[in-house]
Amino acid sequence: MNQFNGQGMRKALAVCAIVNSVAQLAKALAELIRTLRGYG
């Protein structure tokens, strides 16, 4: 039981990290597009 809870927590943390990375990537991509449009 305890081990399962630990695994679930680790999985949740991994998912959070992935979501965070994707959000940062999307933000960077939006900024890049805005910059390119500004130059265009």
PDB file of N, CA and C in Angstrom:
ATOM      1  N   MET A   1       0.844  -1.200   0.000  1.00  0.00           N
ATOM      2  CA  MET A   1       0.000   0.000   0.000  1.00  0.00           C
ATOM      3  C   MET A   1       0.878   1.248   0.000  1.00  0.00           C
ATOM      4  N   ASN A   2       1.831   1.269   0.922  1.00  0.00           N
ATOM      5  CA  ASN A   2       2.705   2.429   1.033  1.00  0.00           C
ATOM      6  C   ASN A   2       3.509   2.624  -0.253  1.00  0.00           C
ATOM      7  N   GLN A   3       4.015   1.509  -0.798  1.00  0.00           N
ATOM      8  CA  GLN A   3       4.821   1.582  -2.014  1.00  0.00           C
ATOM      9  C   GLN A   3       3.974   2.110  -3.175  1.00  0.00           C
ATOM     10  N   PHE A   4       2.732   1.658  -3.237  1.00  0.00           N
ATOM     11  CA  PHE A   4       1.838   2.111  -4.303  1.00  0.00           C
ATOM     12  C   PHE A   4       1.622   3.621  -4.222  1.00  0.00           C
ATOM     13  N   ASN A   5       1.406   4.113  -2.990  1.00  0.00           N
ATOM     14  CA  ASN A   5       1.203   5.548  -2.805  1.00  0.00           C
ATOM     15  C   ASN A   5       2.433   6.326  -3.263  1.00  0.00           C
ATOM     16  N   GLY A   6       3.629   5.805  -2.934  1.00  0.00           N
ATOM     17  CA  GLY A   6       4.869   6.449  -3.353  1.00  0.00           C
ATOM     18  C   GLY A   6       4.956   6.505  -4.864  1.00  0.00           C
ATOM     19  N   GLN A   7       4.592   5.405  -5.515  1.00  0.00           N
ATOM     20  CA  GLN A   7       4.629   5.361  -6.975  1.00  0.00           C
ATOM     21  C   GLN A   7       3.658   6.370  -7.569  1.00  0.00           C
ATOM     22  N   GLY A   8       2.467   6.442  -6.994  1.00  0.00           N
ATOM     23  CA  GLY A   8       1.466   7.378  -7.493  1.00  0.00           C
ATOM     24  C   GLY A   8       1.940   8.811  -7.370  1.00  0.00           C
ATOM     25  N   MET A   9       2.583   9.116  -6.240  1.00  0.00           N
ATOM     26  CA  MET A   9       3.095  10.463  -6.007  1.00  0.00           C
ATOM     27  C   MET A   9       4.164  10.798  -7.036  1.00  0.00           C
ATOM     28  N   ARG A  10       5.057   9.840  -7.280  1.00  0.00           N
ATOM     29  CA  ARG A  10       6.129  10.062  -8.249  1.00  0.00           C
ATOM     30  C   ARG A  10       5.542  10.288  -9.640  1.00  0.00           C
ATOM     31  N   LYS A  11       4.534   9.493  -9.989  1.00  0.00           N
ATOM     32  CA  LYS A  11       3.883   9.623 -11.293  1.00  0.00           C
ATOM     33  C   LYS A  11       3.221  10.989 -11.413  1.00  0.00           C
ATOM     34  N   ALA A  12       2.552  11.421 -10.344  1.00  0.00           N
ATOM     35  CA  ALA A  12       1.886  12.726 -10.348  1.00  0.00           C
ATOM     36  C   ALA A  12       2.913  13.835 -10.515  1.00  0.00           C
ATOM     37  N   LEU A  13       4.045  13.718  -9.818  1.00  0.00           N
ATOM     38  CA  LEU A  13       5.103  14.730  -9.935  1.00  0.00           C
ATOM     39  C   LEU A  13       5.652  14.757 -11.354  1.00  0.00           C
ATOM     40  N   ALA A  14       5.822  13.582 -11.955  1.00  0.00           N
ATOM     41  CA  ALA A  14       6.322  13.510 -13.324  1.00  0.00           C
ATOM     42  C   ALA A  14       5.345  14.187 -14.280  1.00  0.00           C
ATOM     43  N   VAL A  15       4.051  13.917 -14.104  1.00  0.00           N
ATOM     44  CA  VAL A  15       3.027  14.537 -14.954  1.00  0.00           C
ATOM     45  C   VAL A  15       3.054  16.053 -14.790  1.00  0.00           C
ATOM     46  N   CYS A  16       3.189  16.511 -13.534  1.00  0.00           N
ATOM     47  CA  CYS A  16       3.251  17.955 -13.274  1.00  0.00           C
ATOM     48  C   CYS A  16       4.447  18.568 -13.980  1.00  0.00           C
ATOM     49  N   ALA A  17       5.587  17.897 -13.912  1.00  0.00           N
ATOM     50  CA  ALA A  17       6.803  18.403 -14.545  1.00  0.00           C
ATOM     51  C   ALA A  17       6.622  18.491 -16.058  1.00  0.00           C
ATOM     52  N   ILE A  18       5.997  17.471 -16.645  1.00  0.00           N
ATOM     53  CA  ILE A  18       5.770  17.453 -18.093  1.00  0.00           C
ATOM     54  C   ILE A  18       4.832  18.584 -18.497  1.00  0.00           C
ATOM     55  N   VAL A  19       3.743  18.746 -17.740  1.00  0.00           N
ATOM     56  CA  VAL A  19       2.781  19.815 -18.038  1.00  0.00           C
ATOM     57  C   VAL A  19       3.462  21.171 -17.944  1.00  0.00           C
ATOM     58  N   ASN A  20       4.291  21.342 -16.915  1.00  0.00           N
ATOM     59  CA  ASN A  20       5.016  22.588 -16.724  1.00  0.00           C
ATOM     60  C   ASN A  20       5.929  22.853 -17.915  1.00  0.00           C
ATOM     61  N   SER A  21       6.657  21.832 -18.365  1.00  0.00           N
ATOM     62  CA  SER A  21       7.572  21.971 -19.497  1.00  0.00           C
ATOM     63  C   SER A  21       6.802  22.344 -20.760  1.00  0.00           C
ATOM     64  N   VAL A  22       5.678  21.681 -20.982  1.00  0.00           N
ATOM     65  CA  VAL A  22       4.863  21.964 -22.170  1.00  0.00           C
ATOM     66  C   VAL A  22       4.356  23.398 -22.127  1.00  0.00           C
ATOM     67  N   ALA A  23       3.932  23.864 -20.943  1.00  0.00           N
ATOM     68  CA  ALA A  23       3.434  25.230 -20.805  1.00  0.00           C
ATOM     69  C   ALA A  23       4.538  26.234 -21.111  1.00  0.00           C
ATOM     70  N   GLN A  24       5.739  25.991 -20.595  1.00  0.00           N
ATOM     71  CA  GLN A  24       6.863  26.889 -20.854  1.00  0.00           C
ATOM     72  C   GLN A  24       7.203  26.886 -22.335  1.00  0.00           C
ATOM     73  N   LEU A  25       7.171  25.707 -22.955  1.00  0.00           N
ATOM     74  CA  LEU A  25       7.473  25.582 -24.375  1.00  0.00           C
ATOM     75  C   LEU A  25       6.450  26.355 -25.203  1.00  0.00           C
ATOM     76  N   ALA A  26       5.173  26.241 -24.857  1.00  0.00           N
ATOM     77  CA  ALA A  26       4.119  26.954 -25.571  1.00  0.00           C
ATOM     78  C   ALA A  26       4.308  28.457 -25.436  1.00  0.00           C
ATOM     79  N   LYS A  27       4.682  28.912 -24.229  1.00  0.00           N
ATOM     80  CA  LYS A  27       4.900  30.337 -23.991  1.00  0.00           C
ATOM     81  C   LYS A  27       6.061  30.839 -24.846  1.00  0.00           C
ATOM     82  N   ALA A  28       7.151  30.074 -24.879  1.00  0.00           N
ATOM     83  CA  ALA A  28       8.324  30.446 -25.671  1.00  0.00           C
ATOM     84  C   ALA A  28       7.966  30.483 -27.152  1.00  0.00           C
ATOM     85  N   LEU A  29       7.186  29.514 -27.600  1.00  0.00           N
ATOM     86  CA  LEU A  29       6.774  29.445 -28.996  1.00  0.00           C
ATOM     87  C   LEU A  29       5.908  30.649 -29.358  1.00  0.00           C
ATOM     88  N   ALA A  30       4.980  31.023 -28.476  1.00  0.00           N
ATOM     89  CA  ALA A  30       4.120  32.181 -28.713  1.00  0.00           C
ATOM     90  C   ALA A  30       4.957  33.453 -28.816  1.00  0.00           C
ATOM     91  N   GLU A  31       5.962  33.592 -27.938  1.00  0.00           N
ATOM     92  CA  GLU A  31       6.834  34.762 -27.983  1.00  0.00           C
ATOM     93  C   GLU A  31       7.610  34.795 -29.287  1.00  0.00           C
ATOM     94  N   LEU A  32       8.096  33.635 -29.722  1.00  0.00           N
ATOM     95  CA  LEU A  32       8.856  33.539 -30.964  1.00  0.00           C
ATOM     96  C   LEU A  32       7.989  33.953 -32.150  1.00  0.00           C
ATOM     97  N   ILE A  33       6.755  33.463 -32.196  1.00  0.00           N
ATOM     98  CA  ILE A  33       5.835  33.809 -33.280  1.00  0.00           C
ATOM     99  C   ILE A  33       5.556  35.309 -33.277  1.00  0.00           C
ATOM    100  N   ARG A  34       5.359  35.882 -32.082  1.00  0.00           N
ATOM    101  CA  ARG A  34       5.093  37.307 -31.959  1.00  0.00           C
ATOM    102  C   ARG A  34       6.292  38.107 -32.486  1.00  0.00           C
ATOM    103  N   THR A  35       7.497  37.662 -32.133  1.00  0.00           N
ATOM    104  CA  THR A  35       8.718  38.335 -32.579  1.00  0.00           C
ATOM    105  C   THR A  35       8.843  38.253 -34.097  1.00  0.00           C
ATOM    106  N   LEU A  36       8.590  37.070 -34.652  1.00  0.00           N
ATOM    107  CA  LEU A  36       8.706  36.890 -36.098  1.00  0.00           C
ATOM    108  C   LEU A  36       7.679  37.752 -36.827  1.00  0.00           C
ATOM    109  N   ARG A  37       6.475  37.841 -36.292  1.00  0.00           N
ATOM    110  CA  ARG A  37       5.445  38.677 -36.907  1.00  0.00           C
ATOM    111  C   ARG A  37       5.861  40.141 -36.843  1.00  0.00           C
ATOM    112  N   GLY A  38       6.506  40.530 -35.745  1.00  0.00           N
ATOM    113  CA  GLY A  38       6.956  41.904 -35.585  1.00  0.00           C
ATOM    114  C   GLY A  38       7.980  42.261 -36.653  1.00  0.00           C
ATOM    115  N   TYR A  39       8.885  41.320 -36.940  1.00  0.00           N
ATOM    116  CA  TYR A  39       9.907  41.584 -37.955  1.00  0.00           C
ATOM    117  C   TYR A  39       9.302  41.510 -39.351  1.00  0.00           C
ATOM    118  N   GLY A  40       8.307  40.621 -39.526  1.00  0.00           N
ATOM    119  CA  GLY A  40       7.697  40.431 -40.841  1.00  0.00           C
ATOM    120  C   GLY A  40       6.953  41.595 -41.167  1.00  0.00           C
TER     121      GLY A  40
END
